XYZ file of C-alpha atoms in Angstrom:
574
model
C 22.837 -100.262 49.046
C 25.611 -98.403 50.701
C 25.033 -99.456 54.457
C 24.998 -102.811 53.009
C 28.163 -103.151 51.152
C 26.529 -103.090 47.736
C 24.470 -105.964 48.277
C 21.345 -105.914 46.362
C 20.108 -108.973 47.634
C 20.616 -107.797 51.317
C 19.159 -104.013 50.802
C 15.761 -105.686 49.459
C 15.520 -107.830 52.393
C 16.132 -105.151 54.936
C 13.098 -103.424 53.019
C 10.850 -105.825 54.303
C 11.175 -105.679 58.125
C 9.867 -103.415 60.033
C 13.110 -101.831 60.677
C 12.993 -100.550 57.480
C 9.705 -98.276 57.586
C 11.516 -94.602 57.556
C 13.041 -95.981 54.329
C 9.005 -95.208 52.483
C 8.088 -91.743 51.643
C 4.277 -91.185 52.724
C 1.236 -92.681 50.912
C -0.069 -90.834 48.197
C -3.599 -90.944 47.535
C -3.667 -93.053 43.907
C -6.820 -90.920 42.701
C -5.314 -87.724 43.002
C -5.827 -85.188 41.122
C -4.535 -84.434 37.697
C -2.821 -88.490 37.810
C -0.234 -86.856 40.052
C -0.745 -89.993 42.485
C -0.184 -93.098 39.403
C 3.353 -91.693 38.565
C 6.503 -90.023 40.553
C 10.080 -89.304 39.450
C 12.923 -89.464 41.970
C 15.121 -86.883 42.288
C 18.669 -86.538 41.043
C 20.643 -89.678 43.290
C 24.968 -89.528 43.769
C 26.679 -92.196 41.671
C 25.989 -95.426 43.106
C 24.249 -98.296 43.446
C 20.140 -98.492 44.882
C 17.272 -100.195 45.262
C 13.665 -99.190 43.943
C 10.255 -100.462 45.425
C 6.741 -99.637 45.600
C 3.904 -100.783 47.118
C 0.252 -100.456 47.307
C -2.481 -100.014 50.262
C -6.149 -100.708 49.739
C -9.172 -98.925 51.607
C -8.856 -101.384 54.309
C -5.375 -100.576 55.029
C -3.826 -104.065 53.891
C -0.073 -103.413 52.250
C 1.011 -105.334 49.702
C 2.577 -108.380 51.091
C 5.854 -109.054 49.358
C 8.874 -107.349 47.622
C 9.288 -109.135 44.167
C 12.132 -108.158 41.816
C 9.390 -109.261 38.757
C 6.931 -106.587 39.927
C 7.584 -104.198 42.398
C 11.602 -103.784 42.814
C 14.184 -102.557 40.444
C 17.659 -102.358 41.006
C 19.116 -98.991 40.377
C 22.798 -97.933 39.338
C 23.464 -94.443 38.914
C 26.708 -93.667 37.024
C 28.394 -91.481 34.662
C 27.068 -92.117 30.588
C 29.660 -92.145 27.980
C 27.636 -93.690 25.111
C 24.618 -92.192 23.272
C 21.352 -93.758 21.461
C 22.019 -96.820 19.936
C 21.947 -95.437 16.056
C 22.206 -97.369 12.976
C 22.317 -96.015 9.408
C 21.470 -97.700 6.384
C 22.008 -97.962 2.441
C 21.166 -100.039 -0.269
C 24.697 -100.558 -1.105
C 27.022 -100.259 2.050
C 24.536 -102.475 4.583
C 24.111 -101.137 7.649
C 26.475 -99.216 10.779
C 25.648 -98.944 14.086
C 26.905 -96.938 16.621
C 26.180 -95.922 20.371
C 29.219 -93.269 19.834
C 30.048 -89.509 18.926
C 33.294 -90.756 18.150
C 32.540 -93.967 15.582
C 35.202 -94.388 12.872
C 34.013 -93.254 9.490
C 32.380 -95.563 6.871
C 34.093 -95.245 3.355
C 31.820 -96.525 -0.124
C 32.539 -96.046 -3.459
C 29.581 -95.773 -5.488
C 29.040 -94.849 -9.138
C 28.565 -91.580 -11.017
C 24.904 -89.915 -10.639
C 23.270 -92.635 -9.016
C 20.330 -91.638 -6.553
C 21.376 -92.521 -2.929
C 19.829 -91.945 0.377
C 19.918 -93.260 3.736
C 17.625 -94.654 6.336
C 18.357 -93.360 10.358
C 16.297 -95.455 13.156
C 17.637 -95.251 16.994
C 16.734 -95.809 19.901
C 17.308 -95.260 23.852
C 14.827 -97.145 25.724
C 17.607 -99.604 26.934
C 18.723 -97.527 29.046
C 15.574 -95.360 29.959
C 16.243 -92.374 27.648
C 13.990 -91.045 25.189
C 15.651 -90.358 21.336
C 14.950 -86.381 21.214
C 15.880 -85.794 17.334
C 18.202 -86.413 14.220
C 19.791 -84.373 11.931
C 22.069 -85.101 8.788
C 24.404 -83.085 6.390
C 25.938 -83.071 3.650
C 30.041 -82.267 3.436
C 30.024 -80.568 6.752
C 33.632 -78.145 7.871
C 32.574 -76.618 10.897
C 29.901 -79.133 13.292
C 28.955 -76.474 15.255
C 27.606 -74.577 12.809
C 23.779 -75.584 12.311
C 23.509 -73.651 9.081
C 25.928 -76.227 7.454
C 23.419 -79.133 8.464
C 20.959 -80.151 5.543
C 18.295 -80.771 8.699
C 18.311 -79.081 12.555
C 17.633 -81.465 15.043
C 14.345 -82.745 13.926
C 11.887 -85.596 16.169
C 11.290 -89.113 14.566
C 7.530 -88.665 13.745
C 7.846 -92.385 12.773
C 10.082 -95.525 13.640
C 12.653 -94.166 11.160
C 13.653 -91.749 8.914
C 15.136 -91.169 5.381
C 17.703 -88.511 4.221
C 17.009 -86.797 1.008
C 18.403 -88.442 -2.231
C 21.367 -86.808 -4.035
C 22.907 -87.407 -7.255
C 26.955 -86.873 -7.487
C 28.916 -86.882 -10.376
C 32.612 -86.719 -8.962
C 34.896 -85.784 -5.955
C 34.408 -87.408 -2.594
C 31.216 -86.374 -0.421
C 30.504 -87.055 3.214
C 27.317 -87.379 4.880
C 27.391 -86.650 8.587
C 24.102 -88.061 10.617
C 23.346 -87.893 14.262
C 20.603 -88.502 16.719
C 20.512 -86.856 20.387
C 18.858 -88.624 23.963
C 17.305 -86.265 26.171
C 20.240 -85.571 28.132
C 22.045 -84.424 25.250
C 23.822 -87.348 24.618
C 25.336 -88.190 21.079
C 25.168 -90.815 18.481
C 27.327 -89.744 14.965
C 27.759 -91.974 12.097
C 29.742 -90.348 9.180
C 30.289 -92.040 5.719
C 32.529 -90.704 2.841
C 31.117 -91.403 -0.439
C 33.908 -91.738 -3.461
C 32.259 -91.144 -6.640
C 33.681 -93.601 -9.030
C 33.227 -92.820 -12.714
C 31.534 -95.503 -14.689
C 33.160 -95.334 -18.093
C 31.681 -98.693 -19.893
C 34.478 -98.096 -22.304
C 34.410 -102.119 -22.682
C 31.489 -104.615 -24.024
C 31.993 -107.362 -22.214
C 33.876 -108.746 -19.053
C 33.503 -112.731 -18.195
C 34.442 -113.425 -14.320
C 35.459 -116.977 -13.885
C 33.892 -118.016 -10.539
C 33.500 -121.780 -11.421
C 35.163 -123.807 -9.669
C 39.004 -124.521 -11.288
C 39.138 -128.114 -10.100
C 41.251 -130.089 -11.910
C 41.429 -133.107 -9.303
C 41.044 -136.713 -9.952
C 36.666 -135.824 -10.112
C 37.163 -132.888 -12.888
C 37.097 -133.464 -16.485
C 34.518 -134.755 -18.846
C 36.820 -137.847 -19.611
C 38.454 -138.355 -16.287
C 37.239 -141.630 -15.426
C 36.332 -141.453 -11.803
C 33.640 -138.946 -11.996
C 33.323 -139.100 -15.882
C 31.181 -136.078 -16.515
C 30.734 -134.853 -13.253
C 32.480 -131.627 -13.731
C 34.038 -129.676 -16.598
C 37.727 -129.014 -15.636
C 39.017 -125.389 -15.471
C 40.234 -125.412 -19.236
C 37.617 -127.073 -20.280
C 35.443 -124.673 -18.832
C 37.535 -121.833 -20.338
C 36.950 -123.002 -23.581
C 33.161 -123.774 -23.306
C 33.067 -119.531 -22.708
C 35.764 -118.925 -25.208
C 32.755 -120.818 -27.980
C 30.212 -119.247 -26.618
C 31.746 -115.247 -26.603
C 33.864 -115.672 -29.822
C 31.081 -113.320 -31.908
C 31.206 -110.440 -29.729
C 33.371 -107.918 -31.407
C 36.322 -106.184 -28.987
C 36.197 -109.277 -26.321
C 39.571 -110.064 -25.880
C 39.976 -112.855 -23.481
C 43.669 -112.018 -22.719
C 42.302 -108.795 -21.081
C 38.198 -109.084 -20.595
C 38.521 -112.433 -18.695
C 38.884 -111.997 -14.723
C 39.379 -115.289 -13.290
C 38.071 -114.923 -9.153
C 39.196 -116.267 -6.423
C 37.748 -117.299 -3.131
C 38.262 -114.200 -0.550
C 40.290 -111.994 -3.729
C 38.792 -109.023 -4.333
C 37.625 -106.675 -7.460
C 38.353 -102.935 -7.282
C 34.655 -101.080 -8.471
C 37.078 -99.388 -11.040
C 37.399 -102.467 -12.754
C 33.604 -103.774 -12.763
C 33.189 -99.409 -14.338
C 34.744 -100.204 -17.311
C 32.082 -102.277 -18.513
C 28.741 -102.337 -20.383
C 27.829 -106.238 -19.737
C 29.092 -108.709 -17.074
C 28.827 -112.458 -17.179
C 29.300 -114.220 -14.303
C 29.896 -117.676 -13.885
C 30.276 -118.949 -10.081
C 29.900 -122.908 -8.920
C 28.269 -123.629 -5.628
C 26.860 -126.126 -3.947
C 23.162 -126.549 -2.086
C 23.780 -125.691 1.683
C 27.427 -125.957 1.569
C 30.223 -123.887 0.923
C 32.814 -124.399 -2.232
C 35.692 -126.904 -1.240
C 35.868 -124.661 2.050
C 35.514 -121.279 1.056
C 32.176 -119.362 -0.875
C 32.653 -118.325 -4.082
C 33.832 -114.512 -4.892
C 30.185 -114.137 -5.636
C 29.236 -114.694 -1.910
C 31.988 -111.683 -0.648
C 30.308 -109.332 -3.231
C 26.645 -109.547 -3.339
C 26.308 -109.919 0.388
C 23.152 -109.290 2.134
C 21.283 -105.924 3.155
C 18.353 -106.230 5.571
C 16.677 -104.129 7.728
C 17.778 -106.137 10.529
C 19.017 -103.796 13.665
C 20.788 -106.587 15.134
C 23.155 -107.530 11.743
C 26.781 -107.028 11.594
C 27.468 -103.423 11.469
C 29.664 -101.999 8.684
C 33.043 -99.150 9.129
C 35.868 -98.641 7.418
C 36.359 -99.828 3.755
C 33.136 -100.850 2.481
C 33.337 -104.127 0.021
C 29.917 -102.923 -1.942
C 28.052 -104.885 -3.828
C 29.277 -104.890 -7.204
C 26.625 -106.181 -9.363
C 23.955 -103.860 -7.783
C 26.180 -101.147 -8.411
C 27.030 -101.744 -11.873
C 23.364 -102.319 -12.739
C 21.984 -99.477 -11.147
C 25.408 -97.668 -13.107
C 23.286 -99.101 -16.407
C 25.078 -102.037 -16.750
C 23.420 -105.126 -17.992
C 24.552 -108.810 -16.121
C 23.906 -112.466 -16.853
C 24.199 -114.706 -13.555
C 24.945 -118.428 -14.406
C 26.795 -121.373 -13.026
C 25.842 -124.073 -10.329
C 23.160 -123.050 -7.971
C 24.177 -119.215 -8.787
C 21.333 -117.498 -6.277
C 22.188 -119.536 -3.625
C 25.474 -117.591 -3.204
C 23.808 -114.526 -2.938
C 21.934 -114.456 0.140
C 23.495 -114.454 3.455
C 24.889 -117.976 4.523
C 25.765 -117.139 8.319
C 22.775 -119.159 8.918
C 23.397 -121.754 5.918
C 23.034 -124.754 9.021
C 19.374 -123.255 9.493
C 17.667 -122.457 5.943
C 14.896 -124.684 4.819
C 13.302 -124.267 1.702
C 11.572 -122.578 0.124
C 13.770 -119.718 0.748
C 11.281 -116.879 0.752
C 13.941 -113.712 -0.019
C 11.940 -110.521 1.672
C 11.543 -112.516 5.564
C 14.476 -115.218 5.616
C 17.707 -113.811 5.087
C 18.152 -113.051 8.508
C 18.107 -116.759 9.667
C 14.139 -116.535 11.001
C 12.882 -119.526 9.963
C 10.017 -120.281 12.363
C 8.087 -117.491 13.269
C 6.016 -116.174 10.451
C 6.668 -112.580 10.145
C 5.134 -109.028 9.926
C 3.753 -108.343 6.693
C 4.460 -104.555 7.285
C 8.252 -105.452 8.230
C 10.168 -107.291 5.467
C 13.437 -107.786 6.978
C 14.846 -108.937 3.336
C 13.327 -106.705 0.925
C 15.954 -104.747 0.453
C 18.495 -107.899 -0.681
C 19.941 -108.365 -4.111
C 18.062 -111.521 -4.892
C 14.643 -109.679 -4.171
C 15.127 -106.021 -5.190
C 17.595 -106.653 -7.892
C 17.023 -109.674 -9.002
C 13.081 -109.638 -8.352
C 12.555 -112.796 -7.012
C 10.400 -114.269 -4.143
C 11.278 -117.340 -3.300
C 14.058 -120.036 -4.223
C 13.405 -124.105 -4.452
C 15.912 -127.184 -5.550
C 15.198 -129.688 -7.229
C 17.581 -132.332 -6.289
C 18.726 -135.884 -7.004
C 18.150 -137.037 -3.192
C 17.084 -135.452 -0.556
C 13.682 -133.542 -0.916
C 14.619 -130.263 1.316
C 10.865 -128.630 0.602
C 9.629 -126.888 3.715
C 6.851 -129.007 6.214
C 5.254 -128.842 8.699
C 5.456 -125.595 10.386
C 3.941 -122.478 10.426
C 5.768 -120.584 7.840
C 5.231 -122.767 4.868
C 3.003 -125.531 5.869
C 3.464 -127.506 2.280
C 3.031 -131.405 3.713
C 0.872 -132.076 0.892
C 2.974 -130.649 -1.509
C 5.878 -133.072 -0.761
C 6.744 -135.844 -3.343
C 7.921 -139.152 -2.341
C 11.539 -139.760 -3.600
C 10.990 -143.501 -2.936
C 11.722 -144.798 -6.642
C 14.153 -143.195 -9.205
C 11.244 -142.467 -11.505
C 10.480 -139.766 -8.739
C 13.166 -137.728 -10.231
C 12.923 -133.833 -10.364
C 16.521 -132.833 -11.277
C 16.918 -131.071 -14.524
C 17.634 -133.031 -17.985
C 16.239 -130.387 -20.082
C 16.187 -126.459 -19.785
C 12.017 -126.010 -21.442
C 11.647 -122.795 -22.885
C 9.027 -120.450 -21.826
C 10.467 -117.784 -23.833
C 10.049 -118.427 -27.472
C 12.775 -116.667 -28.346
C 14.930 -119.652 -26.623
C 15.868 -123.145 -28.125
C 15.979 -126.403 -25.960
C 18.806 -127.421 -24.173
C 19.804 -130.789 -23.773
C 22.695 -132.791 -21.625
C 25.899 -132.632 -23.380
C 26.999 -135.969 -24.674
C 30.344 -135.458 -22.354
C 28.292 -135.410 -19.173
C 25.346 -137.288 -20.619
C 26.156 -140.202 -22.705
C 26.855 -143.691 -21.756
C 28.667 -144.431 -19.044
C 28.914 -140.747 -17.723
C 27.670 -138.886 -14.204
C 24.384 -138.095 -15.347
C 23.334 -140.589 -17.707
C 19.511 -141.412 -18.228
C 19.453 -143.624 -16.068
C 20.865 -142.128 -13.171
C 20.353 -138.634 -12.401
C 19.644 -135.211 -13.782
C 21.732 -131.879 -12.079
C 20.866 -130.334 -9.176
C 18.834 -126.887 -9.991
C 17.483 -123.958 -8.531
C 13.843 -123.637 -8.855
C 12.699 -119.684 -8.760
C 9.194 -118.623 -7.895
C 7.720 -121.690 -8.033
C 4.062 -121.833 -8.130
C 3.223 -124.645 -6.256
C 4.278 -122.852 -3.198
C 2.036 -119.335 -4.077
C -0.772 -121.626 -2.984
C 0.408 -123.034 0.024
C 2.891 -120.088 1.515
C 0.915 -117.174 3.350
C 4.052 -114.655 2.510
C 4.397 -115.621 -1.068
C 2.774 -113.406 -3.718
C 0.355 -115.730 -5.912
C 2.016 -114.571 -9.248
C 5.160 -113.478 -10.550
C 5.691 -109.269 -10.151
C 6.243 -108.282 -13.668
C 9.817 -107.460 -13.446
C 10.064 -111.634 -12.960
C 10.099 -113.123 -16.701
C 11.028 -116.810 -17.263
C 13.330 -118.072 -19.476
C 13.162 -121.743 -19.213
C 11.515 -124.289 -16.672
C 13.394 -127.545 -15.386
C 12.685 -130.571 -17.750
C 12.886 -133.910 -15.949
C 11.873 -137.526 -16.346
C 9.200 -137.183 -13.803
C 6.843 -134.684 -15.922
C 4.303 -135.061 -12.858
C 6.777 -133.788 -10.678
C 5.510 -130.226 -9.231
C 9.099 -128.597 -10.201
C 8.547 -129.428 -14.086
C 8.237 -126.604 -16.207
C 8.727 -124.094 -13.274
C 11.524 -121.522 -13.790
C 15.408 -121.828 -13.680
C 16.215 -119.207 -15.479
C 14.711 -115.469 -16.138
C 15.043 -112.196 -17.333
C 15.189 -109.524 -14.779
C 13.609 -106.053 -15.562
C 13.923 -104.107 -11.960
C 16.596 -101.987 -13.221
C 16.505 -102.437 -17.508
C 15.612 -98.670 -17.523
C 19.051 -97.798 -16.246
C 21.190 -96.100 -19.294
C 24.148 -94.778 -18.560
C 25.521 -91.411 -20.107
C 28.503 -93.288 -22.640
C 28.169 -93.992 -26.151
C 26.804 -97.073 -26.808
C 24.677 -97.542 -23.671
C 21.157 -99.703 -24.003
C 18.321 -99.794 -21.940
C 18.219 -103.721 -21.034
C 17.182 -106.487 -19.124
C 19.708 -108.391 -17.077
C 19.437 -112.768 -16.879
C 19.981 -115.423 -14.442
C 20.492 -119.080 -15.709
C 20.083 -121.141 -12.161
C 22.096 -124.077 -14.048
C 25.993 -124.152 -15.422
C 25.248 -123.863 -19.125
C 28.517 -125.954 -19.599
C 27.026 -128.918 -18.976
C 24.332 -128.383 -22.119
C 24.960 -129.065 -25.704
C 27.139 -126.360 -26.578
C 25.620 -125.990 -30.038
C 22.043 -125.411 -28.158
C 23.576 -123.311 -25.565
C 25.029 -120.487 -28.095
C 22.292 -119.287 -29.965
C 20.470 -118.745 -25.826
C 23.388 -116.794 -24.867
C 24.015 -114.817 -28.099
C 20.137 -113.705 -28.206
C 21.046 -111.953 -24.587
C 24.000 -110.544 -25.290
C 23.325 -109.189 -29.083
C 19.452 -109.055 -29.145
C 18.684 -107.581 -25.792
C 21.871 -106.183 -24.736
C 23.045 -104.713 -28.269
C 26.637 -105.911 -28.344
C 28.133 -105.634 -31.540
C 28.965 -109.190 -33.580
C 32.482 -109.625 -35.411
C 32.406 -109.407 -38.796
C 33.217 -112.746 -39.275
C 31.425 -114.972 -37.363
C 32.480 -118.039 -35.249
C 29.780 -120.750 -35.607
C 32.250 -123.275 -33.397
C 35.519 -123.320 -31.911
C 37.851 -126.254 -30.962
C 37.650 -128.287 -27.635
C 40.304 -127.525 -24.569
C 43.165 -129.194 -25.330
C 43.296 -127.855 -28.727
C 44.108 -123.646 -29.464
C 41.283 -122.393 -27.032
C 41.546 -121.690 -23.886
C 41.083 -118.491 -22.390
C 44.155 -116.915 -20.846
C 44.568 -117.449 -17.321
């Protein structure tokens, strides 16, 4: 494009006259031999800018008529490469980094004691016509140059990715250097330094206060505007003060961590525990008075999604995975808990049912890949082993319609009359080893937010069968490491959400034991409701049998059958 000052648009019409005809090498015969007339490669061009055409001549000498930038032309720039493959590393833990650099800035994770961990390496050139030649990885690496430090020499992807070796370490700091190589020798490097945190569980029992400490003019069970609508923050405090006042060694002066939106918890802390109860507040499709819940900023995401935010630096990891992979056991609770675990970048685009191994990445409309889960590797579906998420709701029915991912028309129920009403009233056990729980009178009774009358709570539904039916993607049964607790009781007992699950025991990782005195095998729990707004009386035999019958925590020796309301002597310690 040189003669014409750059111009692309100019060089391709100068192509066209006849002017231009000792621009053309000579025909080649298209049949000849050994394919040698279908393909060509141009030889080495200066820096600069060009144009690239071909054209075609049949028997009867007629020349293809036209110069078409869809078909026939490229434009060409020659110039000097500074940036490799683009290569992205994954792990269960730290999400994802991607890199088109030999020069990226290293990835730091802390991870706990003798846990397995790999990673997964996919890359790719095509974008700018190069051709991925290999990958190799290493463990703890001095010298680069040296290939006999490298776990792997340069090695070809025999499929569309690979997988480094799992290792186990048990202390120090570790780094894993990976990189991938074009076929011009070009380099991609991601490094990531690994700080083995020990996981002492020298503690029984750590409550996080996530709920949301609102002691406005709508908090309070007797606040008259809003009566019952919300437990304030010390009446919250003492609701878990009742319910953990048996476990021996919980001391809520120093086992009670009370979260705040965008704060942060050091892993250290989350190691020095065998159980963790979490109680968080949200709200369905919409973030807590302006900011997610510390829940959100720690059990974020991980997808196999090549085009998701990229990770460097400090790592915030996933805390809850971590300490339940570490062998410690959790219990999930609060308002629409599981909601605040999946990634809410696309929060303005989620319909439901939320179907955890395709949606988190905001792809709502095009059914997927069976063979490529994009979400299969978040905490709500490894971890927590669920498939898909529902609400029940006082207004609104949000159940997907209509399209081709979940095409549940019929399944819709008209919210026309209040009879039609599938919030929760009741949590039905499905485990015998529950009891019922009812309304508290507080938020209940006569004259309060959720009387009879007027409306049950908002709920998350999980797994819900009606959808197994009508959803291509969804699994017709539960996988067996998905065991319900209770099922949403409402006035409407025809209503397709009764008796489906809000609550369940998780199994995926109850084989986990860690190496401390004490340690259990156990299942961890999710209650998709705040148990504080349930007869307290109900609610503590439910949460005792999880944390002394399946997690082994020891009882006091004198036990607390009740406790005073807030107001009184106790409150937890802010």
């Amino acid at each position: 494009t040189a003669p014409f000052t750059g111009d692309f648009r100019k060089t391709i019409d100068y192509l066209g006259t006849p002017a231009a005809q000792h621009e053309w090498l000579p025909w080649v015969w298209y049949q000849a031999p050994g394919d040698s007339g279908r393909s060509w490669t141009t030889p080495p061009q200066e820096f600069g800018t060009y144009v690239f055409a071909i054209r075609a001549k049949d028997e009867a000498g007629a020349i293809t008529p036209v110069l078409d930038e869809l078909s026939n032309v490229r434009r060409v720039r020659v110039s000097r490469r500074t940036a490799g493959p683009l290569f992205t590393v994954r792990n269960a833990y730290m999400g994802q980094v991607i890199t088109s650099s030999c020069n990226s800035p290293i990835t730091i994770l802390d991870l706990p004691a003798g846990i397995p961990i790999d990673f997964t390496l996919t890359a790719r050139a095509d974008h700018y016509g190069g051709t991925v030649s290999g990958y190799r990885y290493g463990w703890d690496i001095v010298d680069l140059e040296d290939p006999e430090q490298w776990d792997t020499d340069f090695t070809p992807f025999i499929s569309a990715e690979a997988r480094t070796a799992p290792r186990r370490f048990f202390f120090g700091t570790h780094t894993l250097t990976t990189e991938v190589i074009d076929n011009s020798g070009f380099c991609s490097r991601v490094e990531v330094k690994v700080n083995i945190v020990q996981f002492t569980l020298e503690r029984e029992l750590l409550l996080v206060d996530d709920f949301k400490a609102d002691e406005s003019t709508q908090a309070g069970w007797s606040n008259p505007l809003g009566k019952g609508s919300l437990p304030n923050d010390a009446e919250h405090d003492a609701f878990w003060l009742q319910m953990l006042s048996n476990v021996a060694g919980f001391d809520a002066t120093r086992d009670v961590l009370v979260a705040a939106p965008g704060g942060s918890i050091p892993l250290a802390t989350i190691a020095r525990y065998k159980s963790i109860i979490w109680s968080s507040y949200g709200d369905v499709g919409t973030p807590n008075g302006g900011a997610f819940p510390l829940l959100y900023t720690f059990i974020q995401h991980r997808a196999k999604n090549p085009e998701s935010t990229s990770s460097s630096g400090k790592v915030t990891p996933n805390l809850l995975a971590l300490a339940m992979a570490a062998g410690s056991h959790v219990l999930i609770t609060g308002a629409q808990p599981v909601q605040n675990v999946v990634n809410r970048q696309f929060a303005s685009n989620v319909r439901y049912p939320l179907i955890f191994r395709y949606e988190l990445e905001g792809q709502q409309t095009v059914a997927p890949d069976q063979n490529l889960p994009i979400g299969d590797e978040s905490f709500a579906y490894r971890e927590l082993c669920l498939e898909t998420i529902d609400f029940a709701l006082t207004t609104n029915q949000r159940r997907r319609s209509g399209d081709r991912y979940c095409p549940v028309t019929l399944l819709r129920r008209p919210n026309a009359t209040s009879l039609r009403d599938d919030t929760m009233r009741e949590a039905i056990p499905i485990d015998p080893a529950f009891p019922l729980l009812t309304l508290r009178v507080e938020a209940a009774g006569a004259g309060a937010f959720f009387e009879e009358s007027l409306r049950g709570l908002d709920v998350e539904v999980y797994n819900p069968q009606y959808f197994a039916a009508a959803c291509a993607f969804v699994p017709p049964g539960y996988r067996t490491c998905f065991q319900p607790i209770y099922g949403v009781g409402c006035r409407d007992t025809g209503e397709l959400t009764y008796g489906q699950p809000v609550a369940f025991w998780t199994s995926a990782l109850a084989d986990r034991i860690a190496e401390v005195p004490g340690a259990v095998a156990a299942r961890s729990a999710v209650f998709g409701f705040a148990p504080v707004f349930f007869d307290p009386l109900e609610v503590k035999p439910a949460i005792e049998h999880i944390m002394f019958d399946e997690w082994k925590l020891p009882r006091r020796s004198t036990v607390v059958t009740n406790l005073p309301d807030a107001g009184d002597t106790g409150v937890l310690a802010r």
